[in-house]
Short mmCIF file of C-alpha atoms in Angstrom, two decimals:
data_model
loop_
_atom_site.label_atom_id
_atom_site.label_comp_id
_atom_site.label_asym_id
_atom_site.label_seq_id
_atom_site.Cartn_x
_atom_site.Cartn_y
_atom_site.Cartn_z
CA ILE A 1 -28.19 -48.79 50.42
CA LYS A 2 -27.28 -52.88 49.01
CA ASP A 3 -23.55 -52.72 48.04
CA GLN A 4 -22.26 -57.34 47.37
CA HIS A 5 -19.44 -56.00 46.34
CA GLU A 6 -17.37 -55.18 49.86
CA GLU A 7 -18.21 -54.51 53.53
CA LEU A 8 -19.51 -50.63 53.52
CA HIS A 9 -18.03 -48.93 55.93
CA SER A 10 -19.83 -45.54 55.28
CA ASN A 11 -22.75 -45.00 53.41
CA VAL A 12 -21.99 -42.15 53.02
CA ARG A 13 -21.45 -39.93 50.07
CA CYS A 14 -20.82 -36.81 49.26
CA ILE A 15 -21.98 -34.75 46.16
CA ILE A 16 -18.95 -32.92 44.38
CA GLU A 17 -20.73 -32.12 41.05
CA TYR A 18 -23.66 -32.57 38.41
CA VAL A 19 -22.54 -33.85 35.28
CA ALA A 20 -25.44 -34.70 33.26
CA HIS A 21 -29.43 -35.01 33.06
CA GLY A 22 -30.88 -38.13 31.63
CA THR A 23 -34.69 -38.78 31.40
CA PHE A 24 -35.71 -39.34 34.60
CA GLY A 25 -33.61 -38.26 36.14
CA GLU A 26 -30.01 -36.20 36.49
CA VAL A 27 -25.71 -37.71 37.43
CA TYR A 28 -23.46 -36.46 40.43
CA ARG A 29 -20.27 -36.62 40.56
CA ALA A 30 -19.79 -37.39 44.28
CA PHE A 31 -17.20 -39.11 46.95
CA ASN A 32 -17.94 -42.24 48.54
CA LEU A 33 -16.36 -41.65 51.67
CA GLY A 34 -16.04 -45.87 53.16
CA ALA A 35 -15.07 -46.75 49.88
CA LEU A 36 -13.03 -43.75 49.37
CA ARG A 37 -13.21 -43.66 45.50
CA GLN A 38 -15.08 -41.25 43.09
CA GLU A 39 -18.81 -42.93 42.58
CA ALA A 40 -21.75 -41.95 39.79
CA VAL A 41 -25.22 -40.75 41.72
CA LYS A 42 -28.18 -41.30 39.64
CA VAL A 43 -30.84 -39.75 40.22
CA VAL A 44 -34.44 -40.53 39.64
CA ARG A 45 -36.61 -38.47 39.80
CA LEU A 46 -40.57 -40.15 40.30
CA VAL A 47 -42.47 -37.37 39.46
CA ASP A 48 -43.94 -35.50 35.84
CA ARG A 49 -42.71 -32.56 33.77
CA ARG A 50 -44.94 -30.47 36.10
CA GLY A 51 -43.10 -31.61 38.85
CA LEU A 52 -46.14 -33.63 40.42
CA PRO A 53 -45.36 -37.35 42.13
CA LEU A 54 -46.44 -39.94 39.65
CA ASP A 55 -49.16 -41.52 39.18
CA ASP A 56 -48.94 -45.63 41.04
CA ALA A 57 -49.14 -47.35 37.13
CA GLU A 58 -46.46 -44.71 35.75
CA ARG A 59 -43.72 -44.67 39.33
CA ILE A 60 -44.07 -48.34 39.83
CA GLU A 61 -43.18 -48.28 35.66
CA ARG A 62 -40.09 -46.47 36.37
CA LEU A 63 -39.28 -47.77 39.38
CA ARG A 64 -39.08 -51.27 37.80
CA SER A 65 -37.08 -50.42 34.38
CA GLN A 66 -34.52 -48.73 37.10
CA LEU A 67 -34.23 -51.29 39.25
CA ASP A 68 -34.00 -54.12 36.65
CA GLU A 69 -31.34 -52.24 35.61
CA ALA A 70 -29.51 -52.14 38.75
CA GLU A 71 -30.54 -55.73 39.79
CA ILE A 72 -28.86 -57.43 36.62
CA MET A 73 -25.55 -55.04 37.04
CA LEU A 74 -25.24 -55.76 40.83
CA GLU A 75 -25.76 -59.77 39.14
CA LEU A 76 -23.18 -59.59 36.87
CA GLY A 77 -20.41 -58.28 39.47
CA LEU A 78 -17.27 -56.78 39.27
CA HIS A 79 -15.39 -56.48 34.79
CA PRO A 80 -13.86 -54.66 33.23
CA ASN A 81 -15.76 -53.54 30.71
CA LEU A 82 -19.25 -52.54 32.70
CA VAL A 83 -19.48 -50.13 34.54
CA ALA A 84 -20.62 -51.44 38.39
CA ILE A 85 -23.77 -51.12 40.28
CA ARG A 86 -22.25 -50.42 43.94
CA GLY A 87 -25.89 -49.23 45.67
CA VAL A 88 -29.32 -48.33 45.04
CA LEU A 89 -30.95 -46.59 47.34
CA MET A 90 -34.74 -45.41 47.13
CA LEU A 91 -36.13 -42.37 49.23
CA ARG A 92 -39.76 -42.61 49.91
CA ALA A 93 -42.10 -40.13 50.10
CA MET A 94 -42.40 -37.57 52.81
CA GLN A 95 -44.23 -33.74 53.68
CA ASP A 96 -42.09 -30.80 53.88
CA ALA A 97 -42.93 -27.75 55.96
CA ASN A 98 -46.25 -27.17 54.77
CA ASN A 99 -47.79 -30.85 54.63
CA GLU A 100 -46.91 -30.79 51.20
CA ALA A 101 -46.14 -34.80 49.27
CA VAL A 102 -41.87 -34.45 48.84
CA ALA A 103 -41.84 -37.31 45.96
CA ASP A 104 -39.58 -40.68 45.83
CA ASN A 105 -36.35 -40.22 44.75
CA LEU A 106 -33.98 -43.99 43.71
CA TYR A 107 -30.45 -43.23 44.26
CA VAL A 108 -28.15 -45.54 41.84
CA PHE A 109 -24.33 -45.50 42.94
CA MET A 110 -21.84 -46.57 40.54
CA ASP A 111 -18.23 -47.03 39.22
CA TYR A 112 -17.20 -42.85 37.78
CA VAL A 113 -15.67 -43.07 35.00
CA GLU A 114 -13.57 -40.57 34.50
CA GLU A 115 -13.81 -37.72 31.22
CA GLY A 116 -16.40 -41.07 30.65
CA MET A 117 -19.18 -40.17 28.16
CA THR A 118 -22.03 -42.13 26.31
CA LEU A 119 -21.98 -44.76 23.87
CA SER A 120 -23.51 -42.41 21.46
CA GLY A 121 -21.49 -39.91 22.26
CA CYS A 122 -18.26 -41.12 21.84
CA LEU A 123 -19.71 -43.45 17.77
CA ARG A 124 -20.62 -39.00 16.94
CA LYS A 125 -16.86 -38.08 17.41
CA LEU A 126 -16.00 -37.78 13.84
CA ASP A 127 -11.78 -37.48 14.87
CA MET A 128 -11.82 -40.53 16.02
CA ASP A 129 -8.87 -42.32 14.39
CA LEU A 130 -9.53 -46.28 12.84
CA GLU A 131 -7.61 -47.82 16.24
CA THR A 132 -9.42 -45.55 18.09
CA LYS A 133 -13.06 -47.67 16.97
CA VAL A 134 -11.56 -51.27 16.93
CA TYR A 135 -10.63 -50.65 20.17
CA LEU A 136 -13.34 -49.83 21.61
CA GLY A 137 -15.65 -51.87 18.86
CA ILE A 138 -13.47 -55.02 21.05
CA GLN A 139 -14.31 -53.65 24.64
CA ILE A 140 -17.78 -52.97 23.39
CA ALA A 141 -17.79 -56.69 22.70
CA ARG A 142 -15.30 -58.53 25.02
CA GLY A 143 -18.98 -56.20 27.90
CA LEU A 144 -21.39 -57.68 26.26
CA GLU A 145 -19.98 -61.65 25.89
CA TYR A 146 -19.16 -61.34 29.93
CA ILE A 147 -23.22 -59.79 29.91
CA ARG A 148 -24.45 -62.79 26.97
CA ARG A 149 -22.00 -65.39 29.15
CA CYS A 150 -23.59 -64.45 33.20
CA PHE A 151 -27.48 -64.88 31.00
CA PRO A 152 -27.79 -66.34 27.70
CA ASN A 153 -31.48 -66.14 27.98
CA LEU A 154 -31.72 -62.19 28.52
CA ASP A 155 -33.06 -60.17 25.92
CA PHE A 156 -31.01 -56.72 26.58
CA ILE A 157 -30.48 -55.81 22.66
CA ARG A 158 -34.30 -54.09 22.58
CA GLN A 159 -33.88 -51.85 19.11
CA PRO A 160 -30.80 -51.14 16.26
CA TYR A 161 -28.32 -48.28 17.62
CA ARG A 162 -28.98 -45.42 15.61
#
């Protein structure tokens, strides 16, 4: 595990519960026993919809996008308006008891946001008052401004939000 923000006393994380799923895998709430804090663990599955290992081109593309994101977030360091990446772990393929290949997984450890919600989930809330919407917009702008200051040439917004 790569962790630049603090010395690791333990690499042990205990999964507490399933949180959500996305395009490439699942997210779990975990507890980091070394740092004594909750973390989110994004498990990126390197398998296709049938559960078979990805071919090399698909595997490389999926890993590249996830590792690029993790590398940028690690370089950004800690900021109050960004979710910090705490570490990345890649487990290599091995064989199970039946001598069948077991796919690799990529694990990304990040800050756990209590009662966290995706941006799209927040924006869909119809009962959000104007003050909350303005506050949320300011927090997003602060995070984006920090990213832009750290990476002035980074093209991280590729398409408008829909």
